[in-house]
């Protein structure tokens, strides 16, 4: 296969050139750049509410944009919409498949979506005429499990899958509008940029990719992790992405410098990162780990400044509300906790 | 969320890297010079060598990692849960106690990573040994499992019983102390790999992701061709110096610090603590008078202003005075197209063209000829993004021209002056702990115990005088 060998060499050579170009703009170390600022003082957050009701492991949660309602998905086959202040269940939606791995709340508050080992993304209408919550659409085309989904608006949703692709769907017609290929491993997580023009995905090929939604192409690829990337998110100003991996580290990649700038690791942390969320100013990163804890990092000084210890099993999902007020954690112990 | 995958080798990749790290730590703990000092432990009438107390483990971890007691207890607890250290007195209680409770290191032969996954035959042999050694030694759940195994692997049962007898015979040859040690180690291994019902299963890896080898990416020439294309595109991009980028983050975090409730608390009070939703009422989408923090945020970036419904409305009022309101109207209409229903795109594009772009349109917007030509071409086949270029042009026009002037205008300044600075609600009975910046060291540095005070609510914000 002479041609393929040549192509592979060309791809590798281009990758080396990219590495060199990245190195060329490295004109400082993190220590130097943040020498002038002091570490954030110890952050102590308490559990303010515990949302009880799920009967099995919770795999995912997502805040609604009003910062009060949130949705969670559990292996007990239920999608529950909570009023997090009163801890009441606004909706308890039974699912066809109990092997759910992800859920999402539409920015408008009208829909929720979920999916998992059924390879489909099911959209539920919360504001149906007769008050019943019904499946509005079943988006089926992936050949692998659904790991994550996020709404762009009431008409479009992006999904990531174990078939190594991400897809942009038109919800009304239930069809795939764009398929984003390039990852060499299961896509585990995705996040949409604040301006809705890009999204990022983390995968089991240890890389994160930035995609242009309109063009359907991968703009940037970031490596450096030594294991699967389980979780990914944007820094609040949209100029950087943060990833969490099974290698027990989180990394910050700057989009303009096109490289990793900060790694969040501690020799005392041995278990993988399952989920992460930045605080509103981006100064704090809250990351959930397999060892049942959430560690709070000073994002600029790369030091741990707090721990949320309250779950009796793995923390599987975490989210900070859009007004930055509260952090919600979901765990395999079947509880969700609201902290601040 | 971490979900397990089993590839052909049967290795659980995700947990393996975690095991390797713990094993490195365990080996360091047993280092003859720098490790934990072992001692002999009396168990009933037998002396068990190379044992240590829970206190020893925790002190060593505190010393090595400079962590606080709580952290060391958590990390040490993980080592016990994963079976690298097991308790001598109460084997079924896989908890690390910070006292004189004796523990021992598990032998590498029985490390979970060494013999993973635990095999059914090995478990059958273990249960058979227990059964043969002493009648009635099997617990209820073990009896159930034993009979289940007997049914399932009946064809190899002779082998199982033979092995069990052989191992029992061999163990009788050993010294009593060694025999007890081996029995403890083996029991500890099975308590982890076959936990009793109701006990936490630390090796639970959740939903098994099916291996979908058919849809795996095939590394053929098509794949490499698109890789090359993606790399070429990526190579050509502009890269900003890392110093500038890092500075950008520092500035952003500083600017938004007062707006970050997790870091600074919020006024008048945190509704999650005080159960008073005044904060949300004051910051609802439309209020007669907005809060000062909110109005300040409009000056951070043009996008912040546009993201706030009230901000947009104020800006619109300003533009109307300047006779350039059609710009914002156009921008909003384009957003509507971008994020609206697919079925109405063509209709909306038509409306926007008529209202803003057509010659002689009532609210004609001024875009350059090149963009206009490009847009008109796109209108032949309207789609969601057809107005992007024109929208961008108007967006930058407003951002560079109208926005800065708005921030200097009386309209904005008056709004800022009128804006509310909420009063902190009266303190309740409990003594509040004010959030102090740069006070106690972070967990990574703390040597001393950090006290967890229950029942203390957090105050709104510290009186750093940052608001008025």
PDB file of C-alpha atoms in Angstrom, chain B residues 75-356:
ATOM      1  CA  UNK B  75      -7.009   8.513  50.088  1.00  0.00           C
ATOM      2  CA  UNK B  76      -6.185   5.785  52.579  1.00  0.00           C
ATOM      3  CA  UNK B  77      -9.817   4.777  52.562  1.00  0.00           C
ATOM      4  CA  UNK B  78      -9.629   4.309  48.792  1.00  0.00           C
ATOM      5  CA  UNK B  79      -6.641   1.989  49.211  1.00  0.00           C
ATOM      6  CA  UNK B  80      -8.694  -0.138  51.599  1.00  0.00           C
ATOM      7  CA  UNK B  81     -11.744  -0.112  49.353  1.00  0.00           C
ATOM      8  CA  UNK B  82      -9.654  -1.345  46.431  1.00  0.00           C
ATOM      9  CA  UNK B  83      -8.131  -4.060  48.532  1.00  0.00           C
ATOM     10  CA  UNK B  84      -4.536  -2.891  48.613  1.00  0.00           C
ATOM     11  CA  UNK B  85      -4.695  -2.699  52.389  1.00  0.00           C
ATOM     12  CA  UNK B  86      -6.971  -4.950  54.394  1.00  0.00           C
ATOM     13  CA  UNK B  87      -8.160  -4.832  57.995  1.00  0.00           C
ATOM     14  CA  UNK B  88      -7.099  -7.681  60.262  1.00  0.00           C
ATOM     15  CA  UNK B  89      -9.752  -7.554  62.958  1.00  0.00           C
ATOM     16  CA  UNK B  90     -12.964  -6.940  61.028  1.00  0.00           C
ATOM     17  CA  UNK B  91     -12.265  -8.125  57.496  1.00  0.00           C
ATOM     18  CA  UNK B  92     -15.711  -7.254  56.159  1.00  0.00           C
ATOM     19  CA  UNK B  93     -15.493  -3.657  57.228  1.00  0.00           C
ATOM     20  CA  UNK B  94     -13.479  -2.110  54.397  1.00  0.00           C
ATOM     21  CA  UNK B  95     -12.942   1.188  56.114  1.00  0.00           C
ATOM     22  CA  UNK B  96      -9.767   2.923  57.200  1.00  0.00           C
ATOM     23  CA  UNK B  97      -9.920   3.937  60.834  1.00  0.00           C
ATOM     24  CA  UNK B  98      -7.618   6.627  62.140  1.00  0.00           C
ATOM     25  CA  UNK B  99      -6.746   4.703  65.287  1.00  0.00           C
ATOM     26  CA  UNK B 100      -4.943   1.574  66.502  1.00  0.00           C
ATOM     27  CA  UNK B 101      -6.948  -0.734  64.241  1.00  0.00           C
ATOM     28  CA  UNK B 102      -4.485  -3.128  62.588  1.00  0.00           C
ATOM     29  CA  UNK B 103      -4.086  -3.413  58.818  1.00  0.00           C
ATOM     30  CA  UNK B 104      -1.847  -5.270  56.452  1.00  0.00           C
ATOM     31  CA  UNK B 105      -0.703  -4.804  52.870  1.00  0.00           C
ATOM     32  CA  UNK B 106      -2.249  -7.151  50.371  1.00  0.00           C
ATOM     33  CA  UNK B 107       0.246  -9.314  48.536  1.00  0.00           C
ATOM     34  CA  UNK B 108       0.707  -8.408  44.851  1.00  0.00           C
ATOM     35  CA  UNK B 109      -0.478 -11.894  43.928  1.00  0.00           C
ATOM     36  CA  UNK B 110      -3.908 -10.861  45.129  1.00  0.00           C
ATOM     37  CA  UNK B 111      -3.924  -7.326  43.754  1.00  0.00           C
ATOM     38  CA  UNK B 112      -7.125  -6.731  41.823  1.00  0.00           C
ATOM     39  CA  UNK B 113      -5.157  -5.691  38.763  1.00  0.00           C
ATOM     40  CA  UNK B 114      -3.076  -8.868  38.802  1.00  0.00           C
ATOM     41  CA  UNK B 115      -5.942 -11.257  38.587  1.00  0.00           C
ATOM     42  CA  UNK B 116      -8.623  -9.389  36.763  1.00  0.00           C
ATOM     43  CA  UNK B 117     -11.296 -10.231  36.107  1.00  0.00           C
ATOM     44  CA  UNK B 118     -11.647 -12.679  38.970  1.00  0.00           C
ATOM     45  CA  UNK B 119     -12.444 -16.047  37.500  1.00  0.00           C
ATOM     46  CA  UNK B 120     -15.465 -18.121  38.348  1.00  0.00           C
ATOM     47  CA  UNK B 121     -13.412 -21.265  38.789  1.00  0.00           C
ATOM     48  CA  UNK B 122     -11.131 -19.549  41.298  1.00  0.00           C
ATOM     49  CA  UNK B 123     -14.142 -18.380  43.246  1.00  0.00           C
ATOM     50  CA  UNK B 124     -15.626 -21.873  43.167  1.00  0.00           C
ATOM     51  CA  UNK B 125     -12.366 -23.319  44.467  1.00  0.00           C
ATOM     52  CA  UNK B 126     -12.271 -20.742  47.252  1.00  0.00           C
ATOM     53  CA  UNK B 127     -15.814 -21.511  48.346  1.00  0.00           C
ATOM     54  CA  UNK B 128     -15.189 -25.230  48.080  1.00  0.00           C
ATOM     55  CA  UNK B 129     -12.160 -24.900  50.341  1.00  0.00           C
ATOM     56  CA  UNK B 130     -14.182 -23.018  52.912  1.00  0.00           C
ATOM     57  CA  UNK B 131     -16.893 -25.628  52.719  1.00  0.00           C
ATOM     58  CA  UNK B 132     -14.536 -28.573  53.079  1.00  0.00           C
ATOM     59  CA  UNK B 133     -12.435 -27.005  55.803  1.00  0.00           C
ATOM     60  CA  UNK B 134     -15.274 -26.409  58.160  1.00  0.00           C
ATOM     61  CA  UNK B 135     -18.893 -27.307  57.808  1.00  0.00           C
ATOM     62  CA  UNK B 136     -21.161 -24.329  58.159  1.00  0.00           C
ATOM     63  CA  UNK B 137     -18.368 -21.858  57.513  1.00  0.00           C
ATOM     64  CA  UNK B 138     -19.998 -20.552  54.368  1.00  0.00           C
ATOM     65  CA  UNK B 139     -22.275 -17.575  54.880  1.00  0.00           C
ATOM     66  CA  UNK B 140     -25.802 -17.675  53.497  1.00  0.00           C
ATOM     67  CA  UNK B 141     -25.011 -15.673  50.372  1.00  0.00           C
ATOM     68  CA  UNK B 142     -21.894 -17.757  49.799  1.00  0.00           C
ATOM     69  CA  UNK B 143     -23.953 -20.943  49.976  1.00  0.00           C
ATOM     70  CA  UNK B 144     -26.293 -19.546  47.341  1.00  0.00           C
ATOM     71  CA  UNK B 145     -23.443 -18.594  45.067  1.00  0.00           C
ATOM     72  CA  UNK B 146     -21.781 -21.931  45.628  1.00  0.00           C
ATOM     73  CA  UNK B 147     -24.829 -23.839  44.465  1.00  0.00           C
ATOM     74  CA  UNK B 148     -25.277 -21.480  41.507  1.00  0.00           C
ATOM     75  CA  UNK B 149     -21.693 -22.091  40.464  1.00  0.00           C
ATOM     76  CA  UNK B 150     -22.144 -25.789  40.920  1.00  0.00           C
ATOM     77  CA  UNK B 151     -24.942 -25.640  38.350  1.00  0.00           C
ATOM     78  CA  UNK B 152     -23.167 -23.303  35.978  1.00  0.00           C
ATOM     79  CA  UNK B 153     -19.756 -24.942  35.791  1.00  0.00           C
ATOM     80  CA  UNK B 154     -20.843 -28.414  36.661  1.00  0.00           C
ATOM     81  CA  UNK B 155     -18.666 -29.890  33.942  1.00  0.00           C
ATOM     82  CA  UNK B 156     -15.499 -28.823  35.725  1.00  0.00           C
ATOM     83  CA  UNK B 157     -16.694 -29.570  39.230  1.00  0.00           C
ATOM     84  CA  UNK B 158     -14.388 -32.501  39.762  1.00  0.00           C
ATOM     85  CA  UNK B 159     -11.482 -30.212  38.933  1.00  0.00           C
ATOM     86  CA  UNK B 160     -12.770 -27.605  41.394  1.00  0.00           C
ATOM     87  CA  UNK B 161     -13.042 -30.067  44.272  1.00  0.00           C
ATOM     88  CA  UNK B 162      -9.693 -31.606  43.436  1.00  0.00           C
ATOM     89  CA  UNK B 163      -7.982 -28.225  43.422  1.00  0.00           C
ATOM     90  CA  UNK B 164      -9.666 -27.257  46.674  1.00  0.00           C
ATOM     91  CA  UNK B 165      -8.472 -30.427  48.391  1.00  0.00           C
ATOM     92  CA  UNK B 166      -4.967 -30.009  47.019  1.00  0.00           C
ATOM     93  CA  UNK B 167      -4.701 -26.388  48.201  1.00  0.00           C
ATOM     94  CA  UNK B 168      -5.997 -27.349  51.659  1.00  0.00           C
ATOM     95  CA  UNK B 169      -3.465 -30.114  51.884  1.00  0.00           C
ATOM     96  CA  UNK B 170      -0.634 -27.806  50.876  1.00  0.00           C
ATOM     97  CA  UNK B 171      -1.683 -25.196  53.387  1.00  0.00           C
ATOM     98  CA  UNK B 172      -1.600 -27.698  56.226  1.00  0.00           C
ATOM     99  CA  UNK B 173       2.130 -28.006  55.573  1.00  0.00           C
ATOM    100  CA  UNK B 174       2.651 -24.354  56.357  1.00  0.00           C
ATOM    101  CA  UNK B 175       3.320 -22.730  59.674  1.00  0.00           C
ATOM    102  CA  UNK B 176       0.191 -21.581  61.408  1.00  0.00           C
ATOM    103  CA  UNK B 177       1.067 -17.897  61.152  1.00  0.00           C
ATOM    104  CA  UNK B 178       1.668 -18.184  57.402  1.00  0.00           C
ATOM    105  CA  UNK B 179      -1.530 -20.110  56.936  1.00  0.00           C
ATOM    106  CA  UNK B 180      -3.563 -17.487  58.716  1.00  0.00           C
ATOM    107  CA  UNK B 181      -1.929 -14.744  56.672  1.00  0.00           C
ATOM    108  CA  UNK B 182      -2.713 -16.510  53.416  1.00  0.00           C
ATOM    109  CA  UNK B 183      -6.290 -17.108  54.471  1.00  0.00           C
ATOM    110  CA  UNK B 184      -6.706 -13.448  55.358  1.00  0.00           C
ATOM    111  CA  UNK B 185      -5.245 -12.346  52.065  1.00  0.00           C
ATOM    112  CA  UNK B 186      -7.434 -14.653  50.081  1.00  0.00           C
ATOM    113  CA  UNK B 187     -10.524 -13.624  51.997  1.00  0.00           C
ATOM    114  CA  UNK B 188      -9.707  -9.955  51.492  1.00  0.00           C
ATOM    115  CA  UNK B 189      -9.351 -10.524  47.758  1.00  0.00           C
ATOM    116  CA  UNK B 190     -12.755 -12.156  47.480  1.00  0.00           C
ATOM    117  CA  UNK B 191     -14.470  -9.562  49.634  1.00  0.00           C
ATOM    118  CA  UNK B 192     -13.467  -7.044  46.963  1.00  0.00           C
ATOM    119  CA  UNK B 193     -14.038  -9.128  43.872  1.00  0.00           C
ATOM    120  CA  UNK B 194     -17.210 -10.836  45.003  1.00  0.00           C
ATOM    121  CA  UNK B 195     -18.667  -8.421  47.541  1.00  0.00           C
ATOM    122  CA  UNK B 196     -21.492  -9.627  49.729  1.00  0.00           C
ATOM    123  CA  UNK B 197     -24.974  -8.460  48.795  1.00  0.00           C
ATOM    124  CA  UNK B 198     -25.575  -4.927  50.004  1.00  0.00           C
ATOM    125  CA  UNK B 199     -21.902  -4.098  50.229  1.00  0.00           C
ATOM    126  CA  UNK B 200     -20.464  -1.475  47.948  1.00  0.00           C
ATOM    127  CA  UNK B 201     -18.969  -2.967  44.809  1.00  0.00           C
ATOM    128  CA  UNK B 202     -15.912  -0.875  44.145  1.00  0.00           C
ATOM    129  CA  UNK B 203     -15.219  -2.710  40.916  1.00  0.00           C
ATOM    130  CA  UNK B 204     -18.609  -1.812  39.476  1.00  0.00           C
ATOM    131  CA  UNK B 205     -17.830  -0.120  36.228  1.00  0.00           C
ATOM    132  CA  UNK B 206     -21.308   0.815  35.179  1.00  0.00           C
ATOM    133  CA  UNK B 207     -22.835   0.361  31.778  1.00  0.00           C
ATOM    134  CA  UNK B 208     -20.663  -1.743  29.574  1.00  0.00           C
ATOM    135  CA  UNK B 209     -20.173   0.023  26.318  1.00  0.00           C
ATOM    136  CA  UNK B 210     -20.667  -2.502  23.557  1.00  0.00           C
ATOM    137  CA  UNK B 211     -17.750  -3.051  21.249  1.00  0.00           C
ATOM    138  CA  UNK B 212     -18.764  -1.722  17.925  1.00  0.00           C
ATOM    139  CA  UNK B 213     -15.914  -2.841  15.767  1.00  0.00           C
ATOM    140  CA  UNK B 214     -17.964  -2.559  12.599  1.00  0.00           C
ATOM    141  CA  UNK B 215     -18.283   1.197  12.949  1.00  0.00           C
ATOM    142  CA  UNK B 216     -14.736   1.751  14.078  1.00  0.00           C
ATOM    143  CA  UNK B 217     -12.799   4.192  12.003  1.00  0.00           C
ATOM    144  CA  UNK B 218     -10.950   2.382   9.245  1.00  0.00           C
ATOM    145  CA  UNK B 219      -7.555   3.892   8.614  1.00  0.00           C
ATOM    146  CA  UNK B 220      -7.712   3.911   4.854  1.00  0.00           C
ATOM    147  CA  UNK B 221      -6.531   6.461   2.329  1.00  0.00           C
ATOM    148  CA  UNK B 222      -9.800   8.422   2.525  1.00  0.00           C
ATOM    149  CA  UNK B 223      -9.294   8.828   6.237  1.00  0.00           C
ATOM    150  CA  UNK B 224      -5.735  10.076   5.766  1.00  0.00           C
ATOM    151  CA  UNK B 225      -6.784  12.424   2.999  1.00  0.00           C
ATOM    152  CA  UNK B 226      -9.294  14.166   5.237  1.00  0.00           C
ATOM    153  CA  UNK B 227      -6.746  14.150   8.079  1.00  0.00           C
ATOM    154  CA  UNK B 228      -4.268  15.908   5.804  1.00  0.00           C
ATOM    155  CA  UNK B 229      -6.863  18.457   4.811  1.00  0.00           C
ATOM    156  CA  UNK B 230      -7.774  19.116   8.441  1.00  0.00           C
ATOM    157  CA  UNK B 231      -4.092  19.447   9.363  1.00  0.00           C
ATOM    158  CA  UNK B 232      -3.431  21.886   6.526  1.00  0.00           C
ATOM    159  CA  UNK B 233      -6.315  24.033   7.695  1.00  0.00           C
ATOM    160  CA  UNK B 234      -5.156  23.832  11.298  1.00  0.00           C
ATOM    161  CA  UNK B 235      -1.554  24.639  10.355  1.00  0.00           C
ATOM    162  CA  UNK B 236      -2.581  27.796   8.578  1.00  0.00           C
ATOM    163  CA  UNK B 237      -4.296  29.386  11.553  1.00  0.00           C
ATOM    164  CA  UNK B 238      -2.996  32.389  13.409  1.00  0.00           C
ATOM    165  CA  UNK B 239      -1.545  31.589  16.806  1.00  0.00           C
ATOM    166  CA  UNK B 240      -1.484  34.047  19.637  1.00  0.00           C
ATOM    167  CA  UNK B 241       1.384  34.110  22.132  1.00  0.00           C
ATOM    168  CA  UNK B 242       0.703  32.113  25.267  1.00  0.00           C
ATOM    169  CA  UNK B 243       1.591  35.077  27.482  1.00  0.00           C
ATOM    170  CA  UNK B 244      -1.169  37.141  25.914  1.00  0.00           C
ATOM    171  CA  UNK B 245      -3.655  34.321  26.251  1.00  0.00           C
ATOM    172  CA  UNK B 246      -2.879  33.706  29.906  1.00  0.00           C
ATOM    173  CA  UNK B 247      -3.093  37.403  30.600  1.00  0.00           C
ATOM    174  CA  UNK B 248      -6.505  37.354  28.971  1.00  0.00           C
ATOM    175  CA  UNK B 249      -7.728  34.740  31.426  1.00  0.00           C
ATOM    176  CA  UNK B 250      -6.364  36.642  34.374  1.00  0.00           C
ATOM    177  CA  UNK B 251      -8.116  39.810  33.241  1.00  0.00           C
ATOM    178  CA  UNK B 252     -11.379  38.029  32.534  1.00  0.00           C
ATOM    179  CA  UNK B 253     -11.459  36.325  35.926  1.00  0.00           C
ATOM    180  CA  UNK B 254     -10.678  39.570  37.677  1.00  0.00           C
ATOM    181  CA  UNK B 255     -13.373  41.418  35.811  1.00  0.00           C
ATOM    182  CA  UNK B 256     -15.997  38.812  36.574  1.00  0.00           C
ATOM    183  CA  UNK B 257     -14.916  38.013  40.106  1.00  0.00           C
ATOM    184  CA  UNK B 258     -17.568  40.162  41.739  1.00  0.00           C
ATOM    185  CA  UNK B 259     -20.146  38.548  39.506  1.00  0.00           C
ATOM    186  CA  UNK B 260     -19.195  35.013  40.478  1.00  0.00           C
ATOM    187  CA  UNK B 261     -21.517  34.020  43.325  1.00  0.00           C
ATOM    188  CA  UNK B 262     -19.508  30.939  44.209  1.00  0.00           C
ATOM    189  CA  UNK B 263     -16.462  33.085  44.842  1.00  0.00           C
ATOM    190  CA  UNK B 264     -18.012  36.240  46.169  1.00  0.00           C
ATOM    191  CA  UNK B 265     -21.439  35.334  47.386  1.00  0.00           C
ATOM    192  CA  UNK B 266     -24.312  37.533  46.285  1.00  0.00           C
ATOM    193  CA  UNK B 267     -26.539  40.307  47.558  1.00  0.00           C
ATOM    194  CA  UNK B 268     -28.972  40.599  49.207  1.00  0.00           C
ATOM    195  CA  UNK B 269     -28.482  36.996  50.220  1.00  0.00           C
ATOM    196  CA  UNK B 270     -27.874  33.608  48.739  1.00  0.00           C
ATOM    197  CA  UNK B 271     -31.367  32.214  48.123  1.00  0.00           C
ATOM    198  CA  UNK B 272     -30.096  28.682  48.637  1.00  0.00           C
ATOM    199  CA  UNK B 273     -29.136  29.504  52.169  1.00  0.00           C
ATOM    200  CA  UNK B 274     -31.620  32.120  53.260  1.00  0.00           C
ATOM    201  CA  UNK B 275     -34.580  30.665  51.352  1.00  0.00           C
ATOM    202  CA  UNK B 276     -35.256  34.212  50.273  1.00  0.00           C
ATOM    203  CA  UNK B 277     -35.621  34.546  46.538  1.00  0.00           C
ATOM    204  CA  UNK B 278     -35.118  38.313  46.562  1.00  0.00           C
ATOM    205  CA  UNK B 279     -31.919  37.956  44.542  1.00  0.00           C
ATOM    206  CA  UNK B 280     -33.765  36.294  41.703  1.00  0.00           C
ATOM    207  CA  UNK B 281     -36.648  38.720  41.801  1.00  0.00           C
ATOM    208  CA  UNK B 282     -34.262  41.640  41.546  1.00  0.00           C
ATOM    209  CA  UNK B 283     -32.486  40.062  38.610  1.00  0.00           C
ATOM    210  CA  UNK B 284     -35.495  38.866  36.653  1.00  0.00           C
ATOM    211  CA  UNK B 285     -35.427  39.450  32.944  1.00  0.00           C
ATOM    212  CA  UNK B 286     -37.457  42.625  33.086  1.00  0.00           C
ATOM    213  CA  UNK B 287     -37.447  44.775  36.199  1.00  0.00           C
ATOM    214  CA  UNK B 288     -38.198  48.481  36.681  1.00  0.00           C
ATOM    215  CA  UNK B 289     -34.690  49.075  37.981  1.00  0.00           C
ATOM    216  CA  UNK B 290     -31.849  46.634  37.387  1.00  0.00           C
ATOM    217  CA  UNK B 291     -29.049  45.942  39.863  1.00  0.00           C
ATOM    218  CA  UNK B 292     -25.751  47.719  39.570  1.00  0.00           C
ATOM    219  CA  UNK B 293     -23.783  44.546  38.928  1.00  0.00           C
ATOM    220  CA  UNK B 294     -26.041  43.794  36.000  1.00  0.00           C
ATOM    221  CA  UNK B 295     -25.617  47.230  34.416  1.00  0.00           C
ATOM    222  CA  UNK B 296     -21.873  47.064  34.968  1.00  0.00           C
ATOM    223  CA  UNK B 297     -21.756  43.807  33.087  1.00  0.00           C
ATOM    224  CA  UNK B 298     -23.149  45.506  29.990  1.00  0.00           C
ATOM    225  CA  UNK B 299     -19.884  47.417  29.790  1.00  0.00           C
ATOM    226  CA  UNK B 300     -17.715  44.280  29.837  1.00  0.00           C
ATOM    227  CA  UNK B 301     -18.386  43.333  26.239  1.00  0.00           C
ATOM    228  CA  UNK B 302     -20.848  43.977  23.477  1.00  0.00           C
ATOM    229  CA  UNK B 303     -21.973  40.384  23.707  1.00  0.00           C
ATOM    230  CA  UNK B 304     -22.856  40.804  27.385  1.00  0.00           C
ATOM    231  CA  UNK B 305     -25.065  43.748  26.503  1.00  0.00           C
ATOM    232  CA  UNK B 306     -26.810  41.837  23.741  1.00  0.00           C
ATOM    233  CA  UNK B 307     -27.281  38.736  25.874  1.00  0.00           C
ATOM    234  CA  UNK B 308     -29.344  40.660  28.404  1.00  0.00           C
ATOM    235  CA  UNK B 309     -32.923  41.407  27.337  1.00  0.00           C
ATOM    236  CA  UNK B 310     -32.958  44.636  29.315  1.00  0.00           C
ATOM    237  CA  UNK B 311     -29.572  45.640  27.972  1.00  0.00           C
ATOM    238  CA  UNK B 312     -30.805  45.152  24.433  1.00  0.00           C
ATOM    239  CA  UNK B 313     -33.848  47.244  25.144  1.00  0.00           C
ATOM    240  CA  UNK B 314     -31.774  50.082  26.584  1.00  0.00           C
ATOM    241  CA  UNK B 315     -29.400  49.916  23.645  1.00  0.00           C
ATOM    242  CA  UNK B 316     -32.336  50.025  21.273  1.00  0.00           C
ATOM    243  CA  UNK B 317     -33.602  53.186  22.975  1.00  0.00           C
ATOM    244  CA  UNK B 318     -30.190  54.734  22.498  1.00  0.00           C
ATOM    245  CA  UNK B 319     -30.005  53.745  18.852  1.00  0.00           C
ATOM    246  CA  UNK B 320     -33.432  55.170  18.222  1.00  0.00           C
ATOM    247  CA  UNK B 321     -32.136  58.493  19.389  1.00  0.00           C
ATOM    248  CA  UNK B 322     -29.285  58.113  16.954  1.00  0.00           C
ATOM    249  CA  UNK B 323     -31.569  56.994  14.143  1.00  0.00           C
ATOM    250  CA  UNK B 324     -29.711  53.734  13.730  1.00  0.00           C
ATOM    251  CA  UNK B 325     -32.100  51.351  15.456  1.00  0.00           C
ATOM    252  CA  UNK B 326     -32.543  49.380  12.240  1.00  0.00           C
ATOM    253  CA  UNK B 327     -29.086  47.883  12.818  1.00  0.00           C
ATOM    254  CA  UNK B 328     -30.114  46.194  16.036  1.00  0.00           C
ATOM    255  CA  UNK B 329     -33.461  45.165  14.557  1.00  0.00           C
ATOM    256  CA  UNK B 330     -31.664  43.576  11.639  1.00  0.00           C
ATOM    257  CA  UNK B 331     -29.246  41.779  13.934  1.00  0.00           C
ATOM    258  CA  UNK B 332     -32.125  40.411  16.024  1.00  0.00           C
ATOM    259  CA  UNK B 333     -34.001  39.282  12.954  1.00  0.00           C
ATOM    260  CA  UNK B 334     -30.922  37.398  11.777  1.00  0.00           C
ATOM    261  CA  UNK B 335     -30.599  35.720  15.182  1.00  0.00           C
ATOM    262  CA  UNK B 336     -34.198  34.693  14.806  1.00  0.00           C
ATOM    263  CA  UNK B 337     -33.399  32.985  11.522  1.00  0.00           C
ATOM    264  CA  UNK B 338     -30.279  31.316  12.872  1.00  0.00           C
ATOM    265  CA  UNK B 339     -31.977  29.818  15.898  1.00  0.00           C
ATOM    266  CA  UNK B 340     -35.541  29.410  14.746  1.00  0.00           C
ATOM    267  CA  UNK B 341     -37.591  26.637  13.208  1.00  0.00           C
ATOM    268  CA  UNK B 342     -36.254  25.206   9.974  1.00  0.00           C
ATOM    269  CA  UNK B 343     -39.665  25.278   8.338  1.00  0.00           C
ATOM    270  CA  UNK B 344     -39.903  29.048   8.596  1.00  0.00           C
ATOM    271  CA  UNK B 345     -36.430  29.925   7.370  1.00  0.00           C
ATOM    272  CA  UNK B 346     -37.373  30.732   3.798  1.00  0.00           C
ATOM    273  CA  UNK B 347     -40.291  32.866   4.941  1.00  0.00           C
ATOM    274  CA  UNK B 348     -38.184  34.765   7.464  1.00  0.00           C
ATOM    275  CA  UNK B 349     -35.327  35.353   5.054  1.00  0.00           C
ATOM    276  CA  UNK B 350     -37.809  36.830   2.612  1.00  0.00           C
ATOM    277  CA  UNK B 351     -39.159  39.176   5.289  1.00  0.00           C
ATOM    278  CA  UNK B 352     -35.707  40.273   6.362  1.00  0.00           C
ATOM    279  CA  UNK B 353     -34.702  41.000   2.814  1.00  0.00           C
ATOM    280  CA  UNK B 354     -37.771  43.108   2.189  1.00  0.00           C
ATOM    281  CA  UNK B 355     -37.468  45.044   5.430  1.00  0.00           C
ATOM    282  CA  UNK B 356     -33.720  45.641   5.579  1.00  0.00           C
TER     283      UNK B 356
END
